CSV table of C-alpha atoms in Angstrom, one decimal:
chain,number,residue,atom,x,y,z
A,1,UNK,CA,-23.9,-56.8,60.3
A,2,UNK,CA,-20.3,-57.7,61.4
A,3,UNK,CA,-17.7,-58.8,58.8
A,4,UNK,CA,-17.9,-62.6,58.0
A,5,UNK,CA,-15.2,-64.6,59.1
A,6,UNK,CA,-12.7,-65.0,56.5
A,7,UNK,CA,-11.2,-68.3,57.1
A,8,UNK,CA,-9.0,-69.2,54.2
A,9,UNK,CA,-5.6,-68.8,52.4
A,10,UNK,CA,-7.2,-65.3,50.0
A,11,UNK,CA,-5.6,-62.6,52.2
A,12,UNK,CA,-7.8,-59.8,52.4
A,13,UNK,CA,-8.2,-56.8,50.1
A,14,UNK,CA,-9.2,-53.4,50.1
A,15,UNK,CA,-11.4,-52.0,47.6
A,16,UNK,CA,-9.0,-49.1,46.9
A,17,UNK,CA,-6.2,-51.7,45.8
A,18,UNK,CA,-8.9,-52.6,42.9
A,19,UNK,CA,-8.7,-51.2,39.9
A,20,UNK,CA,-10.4,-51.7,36.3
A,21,UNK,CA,-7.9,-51.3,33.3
A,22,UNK,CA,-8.4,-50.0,29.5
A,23,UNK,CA,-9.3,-53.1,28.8
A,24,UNK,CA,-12.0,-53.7,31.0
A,25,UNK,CA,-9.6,-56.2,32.9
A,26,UNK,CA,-9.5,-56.1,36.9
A,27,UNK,CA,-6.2,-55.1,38.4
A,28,UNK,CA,-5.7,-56.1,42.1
A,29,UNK,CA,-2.8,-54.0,43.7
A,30,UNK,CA,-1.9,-56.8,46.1
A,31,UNK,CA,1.1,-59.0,45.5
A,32,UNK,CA,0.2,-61.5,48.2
A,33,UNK,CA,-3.8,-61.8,46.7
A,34,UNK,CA,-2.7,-62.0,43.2
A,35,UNK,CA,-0.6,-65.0,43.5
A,36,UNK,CA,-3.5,-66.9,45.8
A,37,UNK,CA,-5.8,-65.8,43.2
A,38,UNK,CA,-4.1,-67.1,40.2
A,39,UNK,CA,-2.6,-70.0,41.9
A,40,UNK,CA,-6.2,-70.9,42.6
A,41,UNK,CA,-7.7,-70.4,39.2
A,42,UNK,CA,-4.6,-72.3,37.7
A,43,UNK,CA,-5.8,-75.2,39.3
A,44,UNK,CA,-9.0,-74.5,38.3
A,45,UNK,CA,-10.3,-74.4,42.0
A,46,UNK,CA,-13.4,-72.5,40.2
A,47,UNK,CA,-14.7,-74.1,37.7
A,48,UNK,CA,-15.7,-71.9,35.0
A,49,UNK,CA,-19.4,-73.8,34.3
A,50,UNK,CA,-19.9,-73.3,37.8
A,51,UNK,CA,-19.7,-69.7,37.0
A,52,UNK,CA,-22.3,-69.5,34.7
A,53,UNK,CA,-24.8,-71.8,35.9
A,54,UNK,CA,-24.4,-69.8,39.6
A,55,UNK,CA,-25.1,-66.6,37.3
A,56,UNK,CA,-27.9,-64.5,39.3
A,57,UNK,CA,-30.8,-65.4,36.5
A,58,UNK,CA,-30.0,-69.0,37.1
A,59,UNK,CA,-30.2,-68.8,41.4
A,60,UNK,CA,-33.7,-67.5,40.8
A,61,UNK,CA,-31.7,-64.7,42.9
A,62,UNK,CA,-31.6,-61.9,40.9
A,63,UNK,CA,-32.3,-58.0,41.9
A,64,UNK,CA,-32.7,-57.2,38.5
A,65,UNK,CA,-36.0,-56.0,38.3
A,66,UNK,CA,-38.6,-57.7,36.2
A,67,UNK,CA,-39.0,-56.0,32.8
B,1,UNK,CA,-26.5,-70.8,67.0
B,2,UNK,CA,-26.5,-71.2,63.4
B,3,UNK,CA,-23.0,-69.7,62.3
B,4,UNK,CA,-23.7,-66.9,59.3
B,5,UNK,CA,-22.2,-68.6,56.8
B,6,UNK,CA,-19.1,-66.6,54.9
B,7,UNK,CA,-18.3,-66.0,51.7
B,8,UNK,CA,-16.6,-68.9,50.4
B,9,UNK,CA,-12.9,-68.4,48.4
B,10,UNK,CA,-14.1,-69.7,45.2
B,11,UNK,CA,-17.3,-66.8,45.3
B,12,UNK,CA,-14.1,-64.4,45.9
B,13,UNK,CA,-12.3,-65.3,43.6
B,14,UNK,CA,-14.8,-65.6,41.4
B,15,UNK,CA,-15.9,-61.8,41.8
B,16,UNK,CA,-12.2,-60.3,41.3
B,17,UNK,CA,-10.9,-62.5,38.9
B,18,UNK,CA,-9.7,-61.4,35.3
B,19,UNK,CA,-10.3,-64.3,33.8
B,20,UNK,CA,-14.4,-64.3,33.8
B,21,UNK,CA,-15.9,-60.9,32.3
B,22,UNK,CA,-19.7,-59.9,32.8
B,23,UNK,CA,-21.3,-58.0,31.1
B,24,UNK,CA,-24.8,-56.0,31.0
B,25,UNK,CA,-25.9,-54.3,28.1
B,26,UNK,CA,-28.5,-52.1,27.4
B,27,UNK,CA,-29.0,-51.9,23.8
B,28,UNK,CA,-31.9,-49.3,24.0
B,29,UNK,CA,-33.5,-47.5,27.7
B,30,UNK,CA,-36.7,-47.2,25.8
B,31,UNK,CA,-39.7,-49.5,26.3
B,32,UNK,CA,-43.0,-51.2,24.5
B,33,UNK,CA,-44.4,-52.0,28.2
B,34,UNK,CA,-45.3,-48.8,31.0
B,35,UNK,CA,-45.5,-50.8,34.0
B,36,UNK,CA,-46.9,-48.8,36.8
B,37,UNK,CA,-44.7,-49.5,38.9
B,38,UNK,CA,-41.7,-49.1,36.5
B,39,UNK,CA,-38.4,-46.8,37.9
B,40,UNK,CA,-37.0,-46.0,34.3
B,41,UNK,CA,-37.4,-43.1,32.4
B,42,UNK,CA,-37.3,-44.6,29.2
B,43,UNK,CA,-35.4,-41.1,27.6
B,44,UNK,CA,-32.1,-42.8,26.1
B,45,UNK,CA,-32.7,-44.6,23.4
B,46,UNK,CA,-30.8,-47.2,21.2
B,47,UNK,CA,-27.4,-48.0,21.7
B,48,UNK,CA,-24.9,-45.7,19.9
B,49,UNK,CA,-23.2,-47.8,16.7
B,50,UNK,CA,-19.7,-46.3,18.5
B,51,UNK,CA,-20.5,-48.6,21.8
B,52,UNK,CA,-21.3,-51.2,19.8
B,53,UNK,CA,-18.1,-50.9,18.3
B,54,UNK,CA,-16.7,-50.3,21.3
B,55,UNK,CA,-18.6,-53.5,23.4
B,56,UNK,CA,-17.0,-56.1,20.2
B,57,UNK,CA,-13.4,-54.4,20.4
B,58,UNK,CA,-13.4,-54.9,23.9
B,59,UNK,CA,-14.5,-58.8,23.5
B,60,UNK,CA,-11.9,-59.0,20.7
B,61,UNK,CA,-9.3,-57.3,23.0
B,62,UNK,CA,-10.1,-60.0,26.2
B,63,UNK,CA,-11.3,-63.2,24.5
B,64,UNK,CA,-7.7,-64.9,24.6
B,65,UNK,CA,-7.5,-64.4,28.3
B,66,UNK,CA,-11.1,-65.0,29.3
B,67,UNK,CA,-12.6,-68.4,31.1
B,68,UNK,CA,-15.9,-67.1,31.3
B,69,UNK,CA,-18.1,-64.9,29.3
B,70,UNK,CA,-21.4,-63.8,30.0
B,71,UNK,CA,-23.7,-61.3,28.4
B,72,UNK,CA,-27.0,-60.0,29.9
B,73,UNK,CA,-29.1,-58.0,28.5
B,74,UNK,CA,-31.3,-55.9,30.2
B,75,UNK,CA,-33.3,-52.5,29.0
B,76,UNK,CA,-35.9,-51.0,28.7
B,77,UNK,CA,-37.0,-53.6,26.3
B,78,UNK,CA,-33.8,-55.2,24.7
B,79,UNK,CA,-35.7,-56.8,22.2
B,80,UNK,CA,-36.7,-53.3,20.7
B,81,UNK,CA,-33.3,-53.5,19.8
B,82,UNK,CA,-33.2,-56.7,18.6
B,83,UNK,CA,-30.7,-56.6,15.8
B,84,UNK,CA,-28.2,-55.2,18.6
B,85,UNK,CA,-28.5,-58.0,21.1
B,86,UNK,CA,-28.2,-60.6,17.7
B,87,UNK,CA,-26.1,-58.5,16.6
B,88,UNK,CA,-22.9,-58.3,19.7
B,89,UNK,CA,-24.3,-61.8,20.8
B,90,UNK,CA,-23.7,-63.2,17.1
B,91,UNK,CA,-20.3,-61.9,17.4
B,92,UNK,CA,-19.7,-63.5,21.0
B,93,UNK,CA,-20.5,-66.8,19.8
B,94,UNK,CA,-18.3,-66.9,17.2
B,95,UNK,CA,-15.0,-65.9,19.2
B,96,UNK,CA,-16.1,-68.1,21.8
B,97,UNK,CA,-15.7,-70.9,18.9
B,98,UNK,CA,-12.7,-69.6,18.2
B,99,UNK,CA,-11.5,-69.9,21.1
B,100,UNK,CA,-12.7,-73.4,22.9
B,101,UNK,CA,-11.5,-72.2,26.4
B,102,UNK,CA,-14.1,-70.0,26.6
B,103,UNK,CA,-17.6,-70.7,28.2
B,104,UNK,CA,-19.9,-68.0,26.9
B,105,UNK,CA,-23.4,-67.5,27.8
B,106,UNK,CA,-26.1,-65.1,27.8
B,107,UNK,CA,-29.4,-64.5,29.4
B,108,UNK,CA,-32.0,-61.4,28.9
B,109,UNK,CA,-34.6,-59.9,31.3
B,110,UNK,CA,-37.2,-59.2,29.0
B,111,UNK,CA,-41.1,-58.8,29.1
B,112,UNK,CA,-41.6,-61.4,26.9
B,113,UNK,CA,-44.2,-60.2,24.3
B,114,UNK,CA,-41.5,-59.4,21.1
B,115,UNK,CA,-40.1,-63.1,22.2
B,116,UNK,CA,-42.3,-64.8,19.5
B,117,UNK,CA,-40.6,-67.8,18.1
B,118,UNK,CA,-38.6,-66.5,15.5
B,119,UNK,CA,-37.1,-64.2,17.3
B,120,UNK,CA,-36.7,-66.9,20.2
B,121,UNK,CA,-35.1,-69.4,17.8
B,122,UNK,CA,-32.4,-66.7,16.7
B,123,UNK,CA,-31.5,-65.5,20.2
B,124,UNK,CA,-31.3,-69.1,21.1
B,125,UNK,CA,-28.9,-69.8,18.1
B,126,UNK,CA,-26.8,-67.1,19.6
B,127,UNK,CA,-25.9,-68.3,23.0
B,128,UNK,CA,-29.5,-66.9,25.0
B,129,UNK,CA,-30.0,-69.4,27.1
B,130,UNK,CA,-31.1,-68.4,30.7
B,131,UNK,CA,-34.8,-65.9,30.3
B,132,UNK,CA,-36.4,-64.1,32.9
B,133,UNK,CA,-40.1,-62.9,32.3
B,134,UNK,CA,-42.5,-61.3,34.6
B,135,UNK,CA,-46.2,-61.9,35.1
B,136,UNK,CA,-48.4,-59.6,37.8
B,137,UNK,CA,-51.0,-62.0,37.9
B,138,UNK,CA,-53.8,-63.7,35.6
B,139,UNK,CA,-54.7,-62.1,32.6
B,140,UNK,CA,-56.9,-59.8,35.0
B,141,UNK,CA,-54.8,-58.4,37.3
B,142,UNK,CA,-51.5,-58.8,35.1
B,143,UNK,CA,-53.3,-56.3,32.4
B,144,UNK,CA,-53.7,-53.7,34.9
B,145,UNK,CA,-50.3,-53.2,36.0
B,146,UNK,CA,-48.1,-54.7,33.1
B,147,UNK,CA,-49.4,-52.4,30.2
B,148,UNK,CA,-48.5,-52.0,26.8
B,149,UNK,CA,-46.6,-48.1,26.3
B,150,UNK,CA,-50.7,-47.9,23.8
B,151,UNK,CA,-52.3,-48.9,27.1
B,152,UNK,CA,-53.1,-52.3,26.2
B,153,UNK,CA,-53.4,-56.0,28.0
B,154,UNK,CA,-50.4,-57.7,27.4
B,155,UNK,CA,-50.7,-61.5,28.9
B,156,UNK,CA,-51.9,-63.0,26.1
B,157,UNK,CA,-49.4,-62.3,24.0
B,158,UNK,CA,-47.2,-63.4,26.4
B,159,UNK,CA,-48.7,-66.8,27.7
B,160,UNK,CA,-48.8,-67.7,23.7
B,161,UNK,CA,-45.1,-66.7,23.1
B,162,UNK,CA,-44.5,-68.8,26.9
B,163,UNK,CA,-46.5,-71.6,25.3
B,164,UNK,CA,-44.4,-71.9,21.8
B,165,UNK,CA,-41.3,-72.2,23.7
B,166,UNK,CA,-42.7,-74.5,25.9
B,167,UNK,CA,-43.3,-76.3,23.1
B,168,UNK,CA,-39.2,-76.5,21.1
B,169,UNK,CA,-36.5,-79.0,22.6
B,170,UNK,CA,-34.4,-75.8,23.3
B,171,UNK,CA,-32.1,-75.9,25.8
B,172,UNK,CA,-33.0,-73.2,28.1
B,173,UNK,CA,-33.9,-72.1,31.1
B,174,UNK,CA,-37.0,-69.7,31.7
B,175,UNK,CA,-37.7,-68.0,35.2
B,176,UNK,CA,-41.0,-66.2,35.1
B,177,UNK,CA,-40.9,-64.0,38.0
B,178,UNK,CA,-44.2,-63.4,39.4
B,179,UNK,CA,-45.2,-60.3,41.3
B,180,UNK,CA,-46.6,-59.9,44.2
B,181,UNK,CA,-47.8,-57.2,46.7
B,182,UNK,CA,-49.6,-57.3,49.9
B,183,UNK,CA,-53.3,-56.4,48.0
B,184,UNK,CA,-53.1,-58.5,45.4
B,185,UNK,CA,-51.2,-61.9,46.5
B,186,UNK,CA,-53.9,-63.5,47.0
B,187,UNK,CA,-55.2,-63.2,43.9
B,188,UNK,CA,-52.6,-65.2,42.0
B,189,UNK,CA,-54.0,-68.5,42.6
B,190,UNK,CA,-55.3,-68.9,38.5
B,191,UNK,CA,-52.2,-68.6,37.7
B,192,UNK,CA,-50.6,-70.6,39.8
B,193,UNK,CA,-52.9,-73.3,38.5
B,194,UNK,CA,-52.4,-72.3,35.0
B,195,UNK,CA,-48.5,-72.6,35.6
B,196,UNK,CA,-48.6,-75.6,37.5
B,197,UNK,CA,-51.0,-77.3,34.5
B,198,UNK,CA,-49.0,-75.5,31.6
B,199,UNK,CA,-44.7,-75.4,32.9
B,200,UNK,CA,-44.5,-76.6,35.9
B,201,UNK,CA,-44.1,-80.7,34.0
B,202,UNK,CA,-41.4,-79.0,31.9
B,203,UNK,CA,-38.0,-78.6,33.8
B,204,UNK,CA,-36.7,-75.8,32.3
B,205,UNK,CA,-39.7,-73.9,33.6
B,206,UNK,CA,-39.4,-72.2,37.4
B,207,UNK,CA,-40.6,-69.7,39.1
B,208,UNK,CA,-39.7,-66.9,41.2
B,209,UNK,CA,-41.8,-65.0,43.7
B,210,UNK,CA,-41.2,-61.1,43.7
B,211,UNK,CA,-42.7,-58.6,45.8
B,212,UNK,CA,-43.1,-55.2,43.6
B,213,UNK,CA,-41.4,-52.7,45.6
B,214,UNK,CA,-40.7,-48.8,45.2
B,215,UNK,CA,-37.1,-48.6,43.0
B,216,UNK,CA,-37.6,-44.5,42.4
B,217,UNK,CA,-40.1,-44.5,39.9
B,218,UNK,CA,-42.7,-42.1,39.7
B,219,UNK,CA,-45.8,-44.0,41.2
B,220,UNK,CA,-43.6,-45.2,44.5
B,221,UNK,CA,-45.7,-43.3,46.8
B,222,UNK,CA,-48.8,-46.0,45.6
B,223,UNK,CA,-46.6,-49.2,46.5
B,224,UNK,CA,-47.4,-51.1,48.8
B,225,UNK,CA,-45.2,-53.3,50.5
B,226,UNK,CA,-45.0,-56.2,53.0
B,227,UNK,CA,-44.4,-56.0,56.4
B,228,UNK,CA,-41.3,-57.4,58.0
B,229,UNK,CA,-41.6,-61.4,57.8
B,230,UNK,CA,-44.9,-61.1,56.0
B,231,UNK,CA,-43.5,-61.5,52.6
B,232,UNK,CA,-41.4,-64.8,53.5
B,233,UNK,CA,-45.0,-66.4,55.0
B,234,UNK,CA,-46.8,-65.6,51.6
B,235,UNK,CA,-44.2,-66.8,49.5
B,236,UNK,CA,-44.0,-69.9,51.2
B,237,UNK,CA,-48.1,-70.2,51.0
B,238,UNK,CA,-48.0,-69.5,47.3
B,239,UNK,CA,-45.3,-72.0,46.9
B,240,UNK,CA,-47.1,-74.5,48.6
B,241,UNK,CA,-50.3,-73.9,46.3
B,242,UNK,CA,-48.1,-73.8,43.0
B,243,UNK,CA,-46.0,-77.0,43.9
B,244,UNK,CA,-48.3,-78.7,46.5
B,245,UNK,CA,-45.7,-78.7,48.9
B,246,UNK,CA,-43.2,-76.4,49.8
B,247,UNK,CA,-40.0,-77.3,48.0
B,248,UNK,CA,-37.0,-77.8,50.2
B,249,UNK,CA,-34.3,-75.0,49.1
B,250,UNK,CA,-31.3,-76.5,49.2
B,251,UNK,CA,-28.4,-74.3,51.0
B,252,UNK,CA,-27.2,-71.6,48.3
B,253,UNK,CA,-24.5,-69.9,48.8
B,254,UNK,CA,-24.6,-66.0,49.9
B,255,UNK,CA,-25.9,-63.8,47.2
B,256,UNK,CA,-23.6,-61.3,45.8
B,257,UNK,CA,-24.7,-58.8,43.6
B,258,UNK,CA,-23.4,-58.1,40.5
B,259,UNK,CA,-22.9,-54.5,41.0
B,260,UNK,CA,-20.3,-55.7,43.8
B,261,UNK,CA,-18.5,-58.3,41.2
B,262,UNK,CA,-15.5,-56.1,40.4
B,263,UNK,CA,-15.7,-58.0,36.7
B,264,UNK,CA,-19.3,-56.5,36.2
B,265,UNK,CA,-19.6,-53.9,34.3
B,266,UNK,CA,-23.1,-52.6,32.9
B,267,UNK,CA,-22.8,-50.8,29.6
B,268,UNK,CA,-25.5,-48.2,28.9
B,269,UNK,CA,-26.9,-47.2,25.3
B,270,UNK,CA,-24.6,-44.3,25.1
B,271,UNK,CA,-21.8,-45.6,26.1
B,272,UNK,CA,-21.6,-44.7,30.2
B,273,UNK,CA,-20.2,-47.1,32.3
B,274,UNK,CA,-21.9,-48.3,35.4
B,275,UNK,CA,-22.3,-51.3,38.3
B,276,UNK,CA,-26.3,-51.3,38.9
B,277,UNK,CA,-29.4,-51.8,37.2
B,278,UNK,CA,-31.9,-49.6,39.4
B,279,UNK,CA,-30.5,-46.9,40.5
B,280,UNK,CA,-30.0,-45.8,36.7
B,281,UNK,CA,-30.2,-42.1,37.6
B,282,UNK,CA,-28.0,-41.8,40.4
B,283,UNK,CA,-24.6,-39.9,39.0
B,284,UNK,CA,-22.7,-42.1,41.5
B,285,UNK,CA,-23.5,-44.9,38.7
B,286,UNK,CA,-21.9,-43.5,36.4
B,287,UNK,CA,-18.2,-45.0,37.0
B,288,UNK,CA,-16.8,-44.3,33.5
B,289,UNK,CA,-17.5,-44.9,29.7
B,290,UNK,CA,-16.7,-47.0,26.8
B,291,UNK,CA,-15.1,-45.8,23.5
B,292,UNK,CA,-15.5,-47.3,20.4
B,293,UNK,CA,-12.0,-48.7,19.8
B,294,UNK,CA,-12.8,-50.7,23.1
B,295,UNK,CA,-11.0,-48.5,25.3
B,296,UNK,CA,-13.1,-48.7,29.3
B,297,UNK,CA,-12.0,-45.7,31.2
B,298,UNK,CA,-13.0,-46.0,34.2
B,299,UNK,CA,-12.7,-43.7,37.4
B,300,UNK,CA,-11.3,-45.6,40.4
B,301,UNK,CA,-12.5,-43.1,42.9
B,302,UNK,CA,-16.0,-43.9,41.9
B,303,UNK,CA,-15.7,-47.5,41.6
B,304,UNK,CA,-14.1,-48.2,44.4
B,305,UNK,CA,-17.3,-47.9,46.9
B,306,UNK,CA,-19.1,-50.2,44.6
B,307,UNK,CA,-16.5,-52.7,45.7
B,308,UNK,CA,-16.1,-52.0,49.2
B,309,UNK,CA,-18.0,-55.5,50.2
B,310,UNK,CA,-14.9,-57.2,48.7
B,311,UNK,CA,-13.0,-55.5,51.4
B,312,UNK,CA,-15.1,-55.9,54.1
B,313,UNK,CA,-17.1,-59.2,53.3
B,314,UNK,CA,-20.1,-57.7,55.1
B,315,UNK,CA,-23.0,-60.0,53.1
B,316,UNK,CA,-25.2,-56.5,52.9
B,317,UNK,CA,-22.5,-54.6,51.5
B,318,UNK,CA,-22.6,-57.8,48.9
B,319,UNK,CA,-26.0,-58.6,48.3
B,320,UNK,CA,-27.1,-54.5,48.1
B,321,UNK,CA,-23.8,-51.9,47.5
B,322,UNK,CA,-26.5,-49.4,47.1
B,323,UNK,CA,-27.7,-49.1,50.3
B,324,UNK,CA,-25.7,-47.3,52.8
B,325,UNK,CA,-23.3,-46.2,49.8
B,326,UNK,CA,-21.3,-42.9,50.4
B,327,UNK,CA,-19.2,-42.7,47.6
């Protein structure tokens, strides 16, 4: 499948500028993303409840296997 | 034509951010149930008291910055390890009342036969809200393929701890996942009419068709699966005999695994980190480990194919960064 069309104001990423610090705490090497992202979040353009109740459990979506 | 649709900036953001932190723990690999189709192993056992330590330093070290918290707990069994989940879950819920910006929640896979009141009462206390537990079938058919690690029927023991928290006011949500294969679909329909009679009136009942498929487990060979478009035609048949009608899904947004969430981390029993549930075995998930003062050290070069829907936002890559991984 082709790449989706990414028609917003995120600029794109590449996996290798992601990185996961010592504490746990996702690093994006990309000036230009960063400031989107956090501009985003700071005005709360996801909504944290959203987050959770979207959780894959929740969607009736999830891979993880049945135990 | 339809346009595929994309992956919306929100579900981006919501992937990379480091303000939301998930979570999946295994507090022990070992298991009461041997499921014949099952892909674990069951060789590590409990979690390590050093990545326990390790999983509450880490919360301790994040909670000021975090929006979002969520713990899953996943296995083998977690609630062999029972005092663990209560344990790290305990201690979740009370930063995240220290700390009123922070939405904490948590939600096990479990098979449902240690989940007797009590025990569902405490995990509820703690912040458990969202339960996902699997049936194969009516007491007949379940008890052949969901057996006990003695060799025993399990349903019963099941649909009675199913009934008792059918029957609290907790707020919850339970997804009992039913399984399916090609043979034996067609065979589900007492249950379906014991589900719709016993649940299906109580909201925070639903359920959620599975096929069983091969995942790398020993008896893989035996599976059966559906053919192509098969599966989607039984599931809506079985949805129509559970509900009467087929329900209308409304438009969800593209599924993105967890294992592609760059702020997912699974946590195993001894302390190695990795991104997915299944392929437990696989050394490429096995990203880094955990030490007990909190500290996640993490190898990029082995993350970084994990994440490489992120870059691309291919919805395969997203939904499965297993398959066609060449890390």
């Amino acid at each position: 499948m082709p790449p989706t069309k990414f028609d917003q104001d995120l600029p794109p990423v590449k996996a290798s500028e992601i990185t996961i610090d010592a504490s746990g705490r996702v690093i994006v090497n990309n000036p230009h993303f960063t400031d989107v992202l956090k501009r985003r979040l700071a005005a709360k353009a996801v909504p944290k409840d959203a987050i959770l109740d979207n959780c894959d459990c929740a969607r009736n979506q999830t891979c993880k296997p049945g135990k | 034509m339809v346009p595929t649709p994309g992956v919306s900036p929100d579900a981006l953001c919501q992937i990379v951010s480091d303000r939301i932190l998930q979570l999946i723990l295994l507090p022990t690999e070992k298991c009461n149930f041997r499921c014949t189709y099952c892909y674990e192993d069951f060789v590590a056992g409990r979690m390590l008291p050093a990545v326990v330590r390790g999983i509450k330093s880490l919360l301790q070290r994040r909670v000021r910055e975090l929006d979002a918290l969520s713990l899953s707990w996943f296995g083998g069994e977690p609630l062999l390890a029972k005092d663990i989940v209560l344990d790290i879950s305990t201690f979740a819920a009370e930063l995240a009342v220290l700390h009123p910006q922070l939405s904490y929640r948590g939600d096990i896979t479990t098979n449902g036969y240690l989940l007797e009141p009590s025990t569902f009462a405490s995990l509820t206390k703690v912040g458990i809200r969202n339960y996902q537990i699997t049936l194969d079938g009516p007491r007949e058919l379940h008890n052949t393929s969901r057996l006990s690690a003695d060799g025993k029927g399990t349903f019963d023991q099941i649909w009675a701890n199913l009934l008792a928290i059918r029957a609290t006011k907790a707020d919850v949500r339970i997804v009992l996942r039913l399984h399916l294969t090609p043979v034996d679909f067609l065979s589900l329909n007492p249950l379906l009419t014991a589900i719709r009679h016993d649940f299906l009136s109580d909201a925070r009942f639903s359920v959620n068709f599975q096929p069983i498929i091969a995942l790398g487990g020993p008896h893989d060979a035996s599976i059966k699966h559906f053919m192509p478009g098969e599966r989607e035609a039984v599931v809506g048949q079985l949805k129509r005999e559970l509900y009467g009608h087929e329900p209308i899904d409304l438009e969800a947004p593209p599924y993105i695994c967890y294992a592609s969430k760059a702020n997912s981390l699974l946590i195993r029993a001894n302390g190695a980190i990795g991104k997915c549930t299944v392929a437990l075995y696989d050394s490429r998930n096995t990203i880094g480990t955990l030490n007990d003062d909190g500290d996640v050290r993490i190898d990029s070069s082995r993350l970084r194919p994990w994440l490489r829907g992120i870059e691309s936002l291919d919805l395969e890559e997203l939904r499965c960064p297993m398959k066609g991984f060449c890390g």
